[in-house]
PDB file of C-alpha atoms in Angstrom:
ATOM      1  CA  MET A 128    -270.123 -53.751  18.829  1.00 69.00           C
ATOM      2  CA  LEU A 129    -273.401 -51.938  19.049  1.00 75.00           C
ATOM      3  CA  ASN A 130    -276.456 -53.392  20.077  1.00 76.00           C
ATOM      4  CA  GLY A 131    -275.114 -56.993  19.570  1.00 82.00           C
ATOM      5  CA  LYS A 132    -274.259 -55.743  15.568  1.00 92.00           C
ATOM      6  CA  ILE A 133    -271.161 -55.863  14.077  1.00 96.00           C
ATOM      7  CA  VAL A 134    -269.778 -52.104  13.808  1.00 97.00           C
ATOM      8  CA  ILE A 135    -267.286 -51.183  10.712  1.00 97.00           C
ATOM      9  CA  GLY A 136    -265.750 -47.960  10.143  1.00 97.00           C
ATOM     10  CA  ILE A 137    -265.783 -46.644   6.423  1.00 97.00           C
ATOM     11  CA  ILE A 138    -262.732 -44.404   5.871  1.00 96.00           C
ATOM     12  CA  THR A 139    -262.725 -41.777   2.812  1.00 94.00           C
ATOM     13  CA  ALA A 140    -262.963 -38.222   2.292  1.00 90.00           C
ATOM     14  CA  ARG A 141    -265.135 -35.588   0.715  1.00 87.00           C
ATOM     15  CA  ALA A 142    -268.082 -38.343   1.195  1.00 88.00           C
ATOM     16  CA  SER A 143    -270.823 -35.863  -0.704  1.00 84.00           C
ATOM     17  CA  GLU A 144    -268.985 -36.043  -3.875  1.00 81.00           C
ATOM     18  CA  SER A 145    -270.448 -38.500  -6.617  1.00 77.00           C
ATOM     19  CA  GLU A 146    -267.735 -40.685  -6.442  1.00 78.00           C
ATOM     20  CA  GLN A 147    -267.842 -41.488  -3.220  1.00 86.00           C
ATOM     21  CA  ARG A 148    -271.392 -41.900  -2.924  1.00 87.00           C
ATOM     22  CA  ASP A 149    -271.340 -44.435  -5.501  1.00 88.00           C
ATOM     23  CA  MET A 150    -268.987 -46.336  -3.544  1.00 91.00           C
ATOM     24  CA  LEU A 151    -270.767 -46.007  -0.673  1.00 94.00           C
ATOM     25  CA  SER A 152    -274.056 -46.943  -2.159  1.00 94.00           C
ATOM     26  CA  GLY A 153    -272.712 -50.246  -2.415  1.00 95.00           C
ATOM     27  CA  VAL A 154    -271.113 -50.554   0.936  1.00 96.00           C
ATOM     28  CA  LEU A 155    -274.675 -49.278   2.593  1.00 96.00           C
ATOM     29  CA  ALA A 156    -276.738 -51.694   0.628  1.00 96.00           C
ATOM     30  CA  GLN A 157    -274.492 -55.086   1.954  1.00 96.00           C
ATOM     31  CA  ALA A 158    -273.963 -53.815   5.197  1.00 96.00           C
ATOM     32  CA  LYS A 159    -277.915 -53.618   5.380  1.00 96.00           C
ATOM     33  CA  LYS A 160    -278.184 -57.165   3.746  1.00 96.00           C
ATOM     34  CA  LEU A 161    -275.432 -58.501   6.180  1.00 95.00           C
ATOM     35  CA  ASP A 162    -276.966 -56.979   8.973  1.00 95.00           C
ATOM     36  CA  ILE A 163    -273.814 -54.560   9.578  1.00 97.00           C
ATOM     37  CA  TYR A 164    -273.656 -51.053  11.305  1.00 96.00           C
ATOM     38  CA  PRO A 165    -271.528 -48.574   9.159  1.00 96.00           C
ATOM     39  CA  VAL A 166    -269.760 -45.642  10.530  1.00 97.00           C
ATOM     40  CA  VAL A 167    -268.890 -43.299   7.712  1.00 96.00           C
ATOM     41  CA  ILE A 168    -265.670 -40.999   8.872  1.00 96.00           C
ATOM     42  CA  SER A 169    -264.965 -38.162   6.424  1.00 94.00           C
ATOM     43  CA  ASN A 170    -263.780 -34.853   6.061  1.00 90.00           C
ATOM     44  CA  LEU A 171    -265.186 -32.090   3.635  1.00 84.00           C
ATOM     45  CA  PHE A 172    -262.220 -31.133   1.947  1.00 76.00           C
ATOM     46  CA  ASN A 173    -258.883 -33.073   0.442  1.00 64.00           C
ATOM     47  CA  PHE A 174    -256.946 -29.488   0.244  1.00 62.00           C
ATOM     48  CA  SER A 175    -256.141 -26.588   2.778  1.00 56.00           C
ATOM     49  CA  GLU A 176    -256.661 -24.630  -0.196  1.00 52.00           C
ATOM     50  CA  TYR A 177    -260.397 -24.768  -0.225  1.00 52.00           C
ATOM     51  CA  TYR A 178    -260.925 -24.476   3.999  1.00 52.00           C
ATOM     52  CA  ALA A 179    -258.673 -22.824   6.203  1.00 52.00           C
ATOM     53  CA  ASP A 180    -258.881 -25.017   8.977  1.00 68.00           C
ATOM     54  CA  VAL A 181    -258.491 -27.918   7.222  1.00 76.00           C
ATOM     55  CA  ASP A 182    -256.008 -29.535   9.807  1.00 79.00           C
ATOM     56  CA  ILE A 183    -258.547 -29.001  12.373  1.00 82.00           C
ATOM     57  CA  GLU A 184    -261.598 -30.416  10.108  1.00 84.00           C
ATOM     58  CA  ASN A 185    -259.250 -33.694   9.686  1.00 88.00           C
ATOM     59  CA  LYS A 186    -259.282 -34.526  13.373  1.00 91.00           C
ATOM     60  CA  ILE A 187    -262.579 -36.277  12.472  1.00 93.00           C
ATOM     61  CA  TYR A 188    -260.060 -39.309  11.868  1.00 94.00           C
ATOM     62  CA  GLU A 189    -259.023 -39.322  15.457  1.00 94.00           C
ATOM     63  CA  LEU A 190    -262.511 -42.084  15.772  1.00 94.00           C
ATOM     64  CA  ILE A 191    -260.884 -44.489  13.842  1.00 94.00           C
ATOM     65  CA  GLU A 192    -259.302 -45.633  17.030  1.00 93.00           C
ATOM     66  CA  SER A 193    -262.734 -45.854  18.831  1.00 93.00           C
ATOM     67  CA  GLU A 194    -263.059 -49.071  20.565  1.00 92.00           C
ATOM     68  CA  ARG A 195    -266.774 -49.723  19.024  1.00 93.00           C
ATOM     69  CA  LEU A 196    -265.138 -50.615  15.687  1.00 96.00           C
ATOM     70  CA  ASP A 197    -264.901 -54.223  14.536  1.00 97.00           C
ATOM     71  CA  GLY A 198    -263.619 -53.549  10.817  1.00 97.00           C
ATOM     72  CA  ILE A 199    -262.600 -50.661   8.632  1.00 97.00           C
ATOM     73  CA  ILE A 200    -262.974 -50.300   5.119  1.00 97.00           C
ATOM     74  CA  TYR A 201    -260.418 -47.485   3.869  1.00 95.00           C
ATOM     75  CA  MET A 202    -261.266 -45.855   0.489  1.00 92.00           C
ATOM     76  CA  GLU A 203    -257.640 -44.997   0.115  1.00 88.00           C
ATOM     77  CA  GLU A 204    -257.695 -43.854  -3.769  1.00 81.00           C
ATOM     78  CA  LEU A 205    -260.112 -41.426  -2.823  1.00 82.00           C
ATOM     79  CA  VAL A 206    -257.846 -39.690  -0.251  1.00 85.00           C
ATOM     80  CA  LEU A 207    -256.559 -36.864  -2.534  1.00 78.00           C
ATOM     81  CA  GLU A 208    -253.911 -35.222  -0.558  1.00 79.00           C
ATOM     82  CA  SER A 209    -250.577 -37.180   0.418  1.00 78.00           C
ATOM     83  CA  LYS A 210    -250.129 -35.987   4.031  1.00 82.00           C
ATOM     84  CA  LEU A 211    -253.517 -36.915   4.736  1.00 87.00           C
ATOM     85  CA  ARG A 212    -253.422 -40.589   2.949  1.00 85.00           C
ATOM     86  CA  SER A 213    -250.028 -40.886   5.027  1.00 87.00           C
ATOM     87  CA  SER A 214    -251.600 -40.218   8.424  1.00 90.00           C
ATOM     88  CA  LEU A 215    -254.695 -41.913   7.951  1.00 92.00           C
ATOM     89  CA  LEU A 216    -252.319 -45.560   6.860  1.00 91.00           C
ATOM     90  CA  ASN A 217    -250.636 -44.549  10.157  1.00 92.00           C
ATOM     91  CA  ARG A 218    -253.297 -44.840  11.961  1.00 93.00           C
ATOM     92  CA  ILE A 219    -255.023 -47.423  10.700  1.00 94.00           C
ATOM     93  CA  ARG A 220    -251.779 -49.436  10.988  1.00 93.00           C
ATOM     94  CA  LYS A 221    -251.746 -49.108  14.722  1.00 93.00           C
ATOM     95  CA  LEU A 222    -255.188 -50.700  15.102  1.00 93.00           C
ATOM     96  CA  ASP A 223    -256.055 -54.653  16.496  1.00 94.00           C
ATOM     97  CA  ILE A 224    -258.679 -55.049  13.602  1.00 96.00           C
ATOM     98  CA  PRO A 225    -259.399 -56.296  10.036  1.00 97.00           C
ATOM     99  CA  VAL A 226    -258.838 -53.702   7.542  1.00 96.00           C
ATOM    100  CA  VAL A 227    -259.648 -53.677   3.877  1.00 96.00           C
ATOM    101  CA  VAL A 228    -258.786 -50.927   1.383  1.00 94.00           C
ATOM    102  CA  THR A 229    -260.603 -50.115  -1.789  1.00 91.00           C
ATOM    103  CA  GLY A 230    -258.112 -49.134  -4.502  1.00 78.00           C
ATOM    104  CA  GLU A 231    -254.661 -50.306  -3.100  1.00 68.00           C
ATOM    105  CA  SER A 232    -252.485 -51.091  -0.024  1.00 55.00           C
ATOM    106  CA  GLY A 233    -249.336 -52.208  -1.686  1.00 60.00           C
ATOM    107  CA  GLY A 234    -249.852 -55.409  -0.181  1.00 74.00           C
ATOM    108  CA  GLU A 235    -250.204 -54.294   3.188  1.00 85.00           C
ATOM    109  CA  PHE A 236    -253.813 -54.868   3.708  1.00 91.00           C
ATOM    110  CA  PRO A 237    -256.491 -57.184   1.848  1.00 91.00           C
ATOM    111  CA  SER A 238    -257.865 -55.126  -0.816  1.00 89.00           C
ATOM    112  CA  ILE A 239    -260.450 -54.800  -3.529  1.00 89.00           C
ATOM    113  CA  ASN A 240    -260.285 -52.499  -6.758  1.00 86.00           C
ATOM    114  CA  THR A 241    -261.334 -52.831 -10.681  1.00 85.00           C
ATOM    115  CA  ASP A 242    -258.868 -53.671 -12.895  1.00 89.00           C
ATOM    116  CA  VAL A 243    -257.383 -50.238 -13.657  1.00 91.00           C
ATOM    117  CA  ARG A 244    -254.720 -51.790 -15.915  1.00 95.00           C
ATOM    118  CA  LYS A 245    -257.053 -53.406 -18.247  1.00 96.00           C
ATOM    119  CA  ASP A 246    -259.599 -50.166 -18.257  1.00 95.00           C
ATOM    120  CA  PHE A 247    -256.450 -48.012 -19.649  1.00 97.00           C
ATOM    121  CA  GLN A 248    -255.499 -50.633 -22.227  1.00 98.00           C
ATOM    122  CA  ASP A 249    -259.289 -50.373 -23.121  1.00 97.00           C
ATOM    123  CA  ILE A 250    -259.523 -46.367 -22.925  1.00 97.00           C
ATOM    124  CA  THR A 251    -255.941 -46.716 -25.441  1.00 98.00           C
ATOM    125  CA  ARG A 252    -257.117 -49.169 -27.834  1.00 98.00           C
ATOM    126  CA  HIS A 253    -259.890 -47.080 -28.451  1.00 97.00           C
ATOM    127  CA  LEU A 254    -257.792 -43.905 -29.066  1.00 98.00           C
ATOM    128  CA  THR A 255    -255.663 -45.702 -31.455  1.00 98.00           C
ATOM    129  CA  GLU A 256    -258.004 -48.289 -33.199  1.00 98.00           C
ATOM    130  CA  VAL A 257    -261.137 -45.834 -33.199  1.00 97.00           C
ATOM    131  CA  HIS A 258    -259.681 -42.480 -33.668  1.00 97.00           C
ATOM    132  CA  GLY A 259    -256.323 -43.501 -35.176  1.00 97.00           C
ATOM    133  CA  PHE A 260    -254.108 -41.346 -32.571  1.00 98.00           C
ATOM    134  CA  THR A 261    -250.876 -42.188 -32.417  1.00 98.00           C
ATOM    135  CA  GLU A 262    -249.468 -39.318 -29.993  1.00 98.00           C
ATOM    136  CA  ILE A 263    -250.605 -39.823 -26.725  1.00 98.00           C
ATOM    137  CA  ASP A 264    -249.799 -38.090 -23.408  1.00 98.00           C
ATOM    138  CA  VAL A 265    -250.750 -39.293 -19.880  1.00 98.00           C
ATOM    139  CA  LEU A 266    -251.444 -37.128 -16.681  1.00 98.00           C
ATOM    140  CA  THR A 267    -251.955 -39.495 -13.567  1.00 97.00           C
ATOM    141  CA  GLY A 268    -251.760 -39.178  -9.856  1.00 93.00           C
ATOM    142  CA  HIS A 269    -249.319 -39.420  -7.005  1.00 88.00           C
ATOM    143  CA  LYS A 270    -245.621 -40.978  -8.088  1.00 90.00           C
ATOM    144  CA  GLU A 271    -245.930 -43.072  -4.705  1.00 85.00           C
ATOM    145  CA  ALA A 272    -249.269 -44.536  -5.587  1.00 83.00           C
ATOM    146  CA  GLU A 273    -249.377 -47.815  -7.171  1.00 85.00           C
ATOM    147  CA  THR A 274    -252.914 -47.271  -9.085  1.00 87.00           C
ATOM    148  CA  ALA A 275    -251.012 -43.988 -10.451  1.00 92.00           C
ATOM    149  CA  HIS A 276    -248.312 -46.419 -12.402  1.00 94.00           C
ATOM    150  CA  LEU A 277    -251.068 -49.124 -13.037  1.00 93.00           C
ATOM    151  CA  ARG A 278    -253.037 -46.594 -14.851  1.00 95.00           C
ATOM    152  CA  VAL A 279    -249.991 -45.539 -16.876  1.00 98.00           C
ATOM    153  CA  GLU A 280    -249.349 -48.623 -17.604  1.00 98.00           C
ATOM    154  CA  GLY A 281    -252.385 -49.560 -19.464  1.00 98.00           C
ATOM    155  CA  VAL A 282    -251.651 -47.035 -21.910  1.00 98.00           C
ATOM    156  CA  ARG A 283    -248.150 -48.139 -22.250  1.00 98.00           C
ATOM    157  CA  ASP A 284    -249.164 -51.586 -23.160  1.00 98.00           C
ATOM    158  CA  VAL A 285    -251.406 -50.823 -26.043  1.00 98.00           C
ATOM    159  CA  MET A 286    -248.892 -48.096 -27.489  1.00 98.00           C
ATOM    160  CA  LEU A 287    -245.577 -50.646 -27.430  1.00 97.00           C
ATOM    161  CA  GLU A 288    -248.086 -53.257 -28.737  1.00 97.00           C
ATOM    162  CA  LYS A 289    -248.830 -51.646 -31.688  1.00 97.00           C
ATOM    163  CA  GLY A 290    -245.419 -49.919 -31.889  1.00 98.00           C
ATOM    164  CA  LEU A 291    -246.454 -46.243 -31.511  1.00 98.00           C
ATOM    165  CA  PRO A 292    -243.960 -43.774 -29.739  1.00 97.00           C
ATOM    166  CA  PHE A 293    -244.109 -43.812 -25.615  1.00 98.00           C
ATOM    167  CA  SER A 294    -241.784 -43.276 -23.108  1.00 97.00           C
ATOM    168  CA  ASP A 295    -241.265 -41.467 -19.701  1.00 96.00           C
ATOM    169  CA  ASP A 296    -241.673 -38.107 -21.766  1.00 97.00           C
ATOM    170  CA  ASN A 297    -245.331 -38.954 -22.074  1.00 98.00           C
ATOM    171  CA  VAL A 298    -246.272 -39.227 -18.556  1.00 98.00           C
ATOM    172  CA  ILE A 299    -247.091 -36.212 -16.090  1.00 98.00           C
ATOM    173  CA  PHE A 300    -247.378 -37.158 -12.367  1.00 97.00           C
ATOM    174  CA  GLY A 301    -249.842 -35.009 -10.321  1.00 95.00           C
ATOM    175  CA  GLU A 302    -251.919 -35.401  -6.934  1.00 90.00           C
ATOM    176  CA  PHE A 303    -255.196 -36.414  -8.973  1.00 90.00           C
ATOM    177  CA  TRP A 304    -256.815 -32.731  -8.283  1.00 90.00           C
ATOM    178  CA  PHE A 305    -257.825 -29.768 -10.554  1.00 92.00           C
ATOM    179  CA  THR A 306    -254.468 -28.027 -10.128  1.00 94.00           C
ATOM    180  CA  ASP A 307    -252.526 -30.654 -12.111  1.00 96.00           C
ATOM    181  CA  GLY A 308    -254.732 -30.145 -15.307  1.00 97.00           C
ATOM    182  CA  GLU A 309    -254.330 -26.364 -14.783  1.00 97.00           C
ATOM    183  CA  LYS A 310    -250.897 -26.658 -14.603  1.00 97.00           C
ATOM    184  CA  LEU A 311    -250.418 -29.205 -17.498  1.00 98.00           C
ATOM    185  CA  ALA A 312    -252.421 -26.700 -19.703  1.00 97.00           C
ATOM    186  CA  GLU A 313    -250.473 -23.818 -19.101  1.00 97.00           C
ATOM    187  CA  GLU A 314    -247.540 -25.956 -20.241  1.00 98.00           C
ATOM    188  CA  TYR A 315    -249.218 -27.115 -23.316  1.00 98.00           C
ATOM    189  CA  LEU A 316    -249.948 -23.473 -24.090  1.00 97.00           C
ATOM    190  CA  SER A 317    -246.481 -21.912 -23.124  1.00 96.00           C
ATOM    191  CA  GLY A 318    -244.878 -24.440 -25.842  1.00 96.00           C
ATOM    192  CA  ARG A 319    -242.763 -26.315 -22.566  1.00 97.00           C
ATOM    193  CA  ARG A 320    -244.238 -29.093 -23.461  1.00 97.00           C
ATOM    194  CA  ARG A 321    -245.513 -30.333 -27.091  1.00 97.00           C
ATOM    195  CA  ILE A 322    -249.300 -30.689 -27.297  1.00 97.00           C
ATOM    196  CA  PRO A 323    -250.447 -34.289 -28.413  1.00 97.00           C
ATOM    197  CA  GLN A 324    -253.106 -35.877 -30.491  1.00 98.00           C
ATOM    198  CA  ALA A 325    -254.983 -37.049 -27.525  1.00 98.00           C
ATOM    199  CA  LEU A 326    -254.420 -36.502 -23.266  1.00 98.00           C
ATOM    200  CA  VAL A 327    -255.711 -39.462 -21.191  1.00 98.00           C
ATOM    201  CA  CYS A 328    -256.347 -37.908 -17.650  1.00 98.00           C
ATOM    202  CA  THR A 329    -256.597 -40.784 -15.167  1.00 96.00           C
ATOM    203  CA  ASN A 330    -259.623 -39.116 -13.329  1.00 92.00           C
ATOM    204  CA  ASP A 331    -261.663 -36.395 -14.041  1.00 93.00           C
ATOM    205  CA  TYR A 332    -260.500 -33.808 -11.613  1.00 91.00           C
ATOM    206  CA  MET A 333    -257.409 -33.462 -13.397  1.00 96.00           C
ATOM    207  CA  ALA A 334    -259.233 -33.323 -16.756  1.00 96.00           C
ATOM    208  CA  TYR A 335    -261.689 -30.649 -15.234  1.00 95.00           C
ATOM    209  CA  GLY A 336    -258.827 -28.555 -14.247  1.00 95.00           C
ATOM    210  CA  LEU A 337    -257.407 -28.631 -17.695  1.00 97.00           C
ATOM    211  CA  ILE A 338    -260.539 -28.030 -19.990  1.00 96.00           C
ATOM    212  CA  ASP A 339    -261.565 -25.398 -17.635  1.00 95.00           C
ATOM    213  CA  THR A 340    -258.110 -23.937 -18.582  1.00 96.00           C
ATOM    214  CA  PHE A 341    -257.929 -24.285 -22.115  1.00 96.00           C
ATOM    215  CA  PHE A 342    -261.581 -22.905 -22.164  1.00 94.00           C
ATOM    216  CA  SER A 343    -260.666 -19.589 -20.736  1.00 95.00           C
ATOM    217  CA  ARG A 344    -258.001 -19.234 -22.886  1.00 94.00           C
ATOM    218  CA  ASP A 345    -259.933 -19.950 -25.968  1.00 93.00           C
ATOM    219  CA  PHE A 346    -257.945 -22.984 -26.951  1.00 94.00           C
ATOM    220  CA  LYS A 347    -260.962 -25.241 -28.956  1.00 91.00           C
ATOM    221  CA  LEU A 348    -260.897 -28.970 -27.507  1.00 92.00           C
ATOM    222  CA  PRO A 349    -261.394 -31.581 -29.230  1.00 91.00           C
ATOM    223  CA  ASP A 350    -260.281 -29.887 -32.474  1.00 92.00           C
ATOM    224  CA  ARG A 351    -256.644 -29.103 -31.580  1.00 94.00           C
ATOM    225  CA  MET A 352    -256.745 -32.068 -28.834  1.00 96.00           C
ATOM    226  CA  THR A 353    -258.488 -35.314 -27.465  1.00 97.00           C
ATOM    227  CA  VAL A 354    -258.984 -35.052 -23.753  1.00 97.00           C
ATOM    228  CA  ILE A 355    -260.543 -38.294 -22.225  1.00 96.00           C
ATOM    229  CA  GLY A 356    -260.947 -38.773 -18.427  1.00 95.00           C
ATOM    230  CA  TYR A 357    -261.817 -41.906 -15.888  1.00 93.00           C
ATOM    231  CA  GLU A 358    -264.132 -42.349 -12.930  1.00 85.00           C
ATOM    232  CA  TYR A 359    -267.509 -40.395 -14.642  1.00 84.00           C
ATOM    233  CA  ILE A 360    -267.480 -37.546 -11.725  1.00 80.00           C
ATOM    234  CA  GLY A 361    -271.098 -35.949 -11.554  1.00 72.00           C
ATOM    235  CA  ASP A 362    -270.688 -32.607 -12.099  1.00 74.00           C
ATOM    236  CA  ARG A 363    -269.283 -33.495 -15.497  1.00 73.00           C
ATOM    237  CA  PHE A 364    -272.089 -31.080 -16.954  1.00 74.00           C
ATOM    238  CA  SER A 365    -270.435 -28.154 -15.592  1.00 81.00           C
ATOM    239  CA  HIS A 366    -267.301 -27.991 -17.367  1.00 86.00           C
ATOM    240  CA  VAL A 367    -266.756 -26.948 -21.746  1.00 86.00           C
ATOM    241  CA  PRO A 368    -266.664 -29.231 -23.700  1.00 89.00           C
ATOM    242  CA  ILE A 369    -268.483 -31.879 -21.553  1.00 90.00           C
ATOM    243  CA  LEU A 370    -265.615 -34.528 -20.883  1.00 92.00           C
ATOM    244  CA  SER A 371    -265.958 -37.921 -22.258  1.00 93.00           C
ATOM    245  CA  THR A 372    -264.920 -40.288 -19.515  1.00 93.00           C
ATOM    246  CA  TYR A 373    -264.602 -43.923 -18.538  1.00 93.00           C
ATOM    247  CA  TYR A 374    -267.395 -45.476 -15.744  1.00 88.00           C
ATOM    248  CA  ARG A 375    -266.155 -47.960 -13.570  1.00 84.00           C
ATOM    249  CA  ASN A 376    -268.382 -49.578 -10.982  1.00 86.00           C
ATOM    250  CA  ARG A 377    -267.604 -48.424  -7.833  1.00 87.00           C
ATOM    251  CA  SER A 378    -270.741 -49.686  -6.223  1.00 91.00           C
ATOM    252  CA  ALA A 379    -269.648 -53.078  -6.747  1.00 92.00           C
ATOM    253  CA  ILE A 380    -266.037 -52.382  -5.203  1.00 92.00           C
ATOM    254  CA  GLY A 381    -267.674 -50.920  -2.158  1.00 94.00           C
ATOM    255  CA  ALA A 382    -270.091 -54.158  -2.087  1.00 95.00           C
ATOM    256  CA  LYS A 383    -267.531 -56.889  -2.201  1.00 95.00           C
ATOM    257  CA  ALA A 384    -265.467 -54.735   0.291  1.00 95.00           C
ATOM    258  CA  VAL A 385    -267.941 -55.356   3.202  1.00 97.00           C
ATOM    259  CA  SER A 386    -268.382 -59.171   1.922  1.00 96.00           C
ATOM    260  CA  ILE A 387    -264.627 -59.163   2.350  1.00 96.00           C
ATOM    261  CA  LEU A 388    -264.207 -57.491   5.698  1.00 97.00           C
ATOM    262  CA  ASN A 389    -267.648 -59.234   7.283  1.00 96.00           C
ATOM    263  CA  HIS A 390    -265.252 -62.676   6.235  1.00 96.00           C
ATOM    264  CA  LEU A 391    -262.471 -61.306   7.936  1.00 96.00           C
ATOM    265  CA  ILE A 392    -264.377 -60.752  11.031  1.00 96.00           C
ATOM    266  CA  THR A 393    -266.733 -63.603  11.225  1.00 95.00           C
ATOM    267  CA  GLY A 394    -265.319 -66.293   8.951  1.00 94.00           C
ATOM    268  CA  ALA A 395    -268.946 -66.090   6.911  1.00 93.00           C
ATOM    269  CA  GLU A 396    -268.452 -67.064   3.047  1.00 91.00           C
ATOM    270  CA  ILE A 397    -267.734 -64.043   0.752  1.00 87.00           C
ATOM    271  CA  GLU A 398    -270.455 -63.047  -1.201  1.00 76.00           C
ATOM    272  CA  ASP A 399    -269.806 -62.682  -5.418  1.00 72.00           C
TER     273      ASP A 399
END
């Protein structure tokens, strides 16, 4: 505690990015309302390719072990690099304080998230019912991440419900990052993978990598393929064409995470 106030650690990555700021806006507003002192612990970069000393930078996460913290909110799905995700989970498992995860935790900790499977059912219904698409690929994240599979299952649910073809061949796993979209674009352009009518990217970063690569190679979107993202990341206007994407209420997720953690620490009722 600090001056008699509960102190909670907010563990995230690249806290300056728009989707993190959305989540943090809810966290900080609810923490202020409940008179809780929040401490944000974050790096600047997710991948070493963008910063030579990323391992040194990530030493900031040693602060997780501070005795001042009364609880932790771990924004797991915002940490994109697999090695860092594993390292953070190992640190958090050693703590003897309450932990709440935004995104997923495989049931290991209490967690709060939107219903991503339903979100992708909604996206797929729009693509099939409004646009009439019958051939859809999905570019998703880490194979070991539950949320990556839930997003795919939302697409699969609707495709099978409508009797449309969809198999594991339509699913491409990556790391939720630009490079996944760049790699997939090259597979389409080279003919190694057939071009579908539509591609669902389960976050915007992967979609950006794909559409930027297509733009540089004069591949016309959406004339030859429709692309949709997920998250509504703020720099979408920096890419051509402007990405159509699905916006979810991350601020509400952050606020609810604080309420759950406050309940675990104090026993107070969880606010709706």
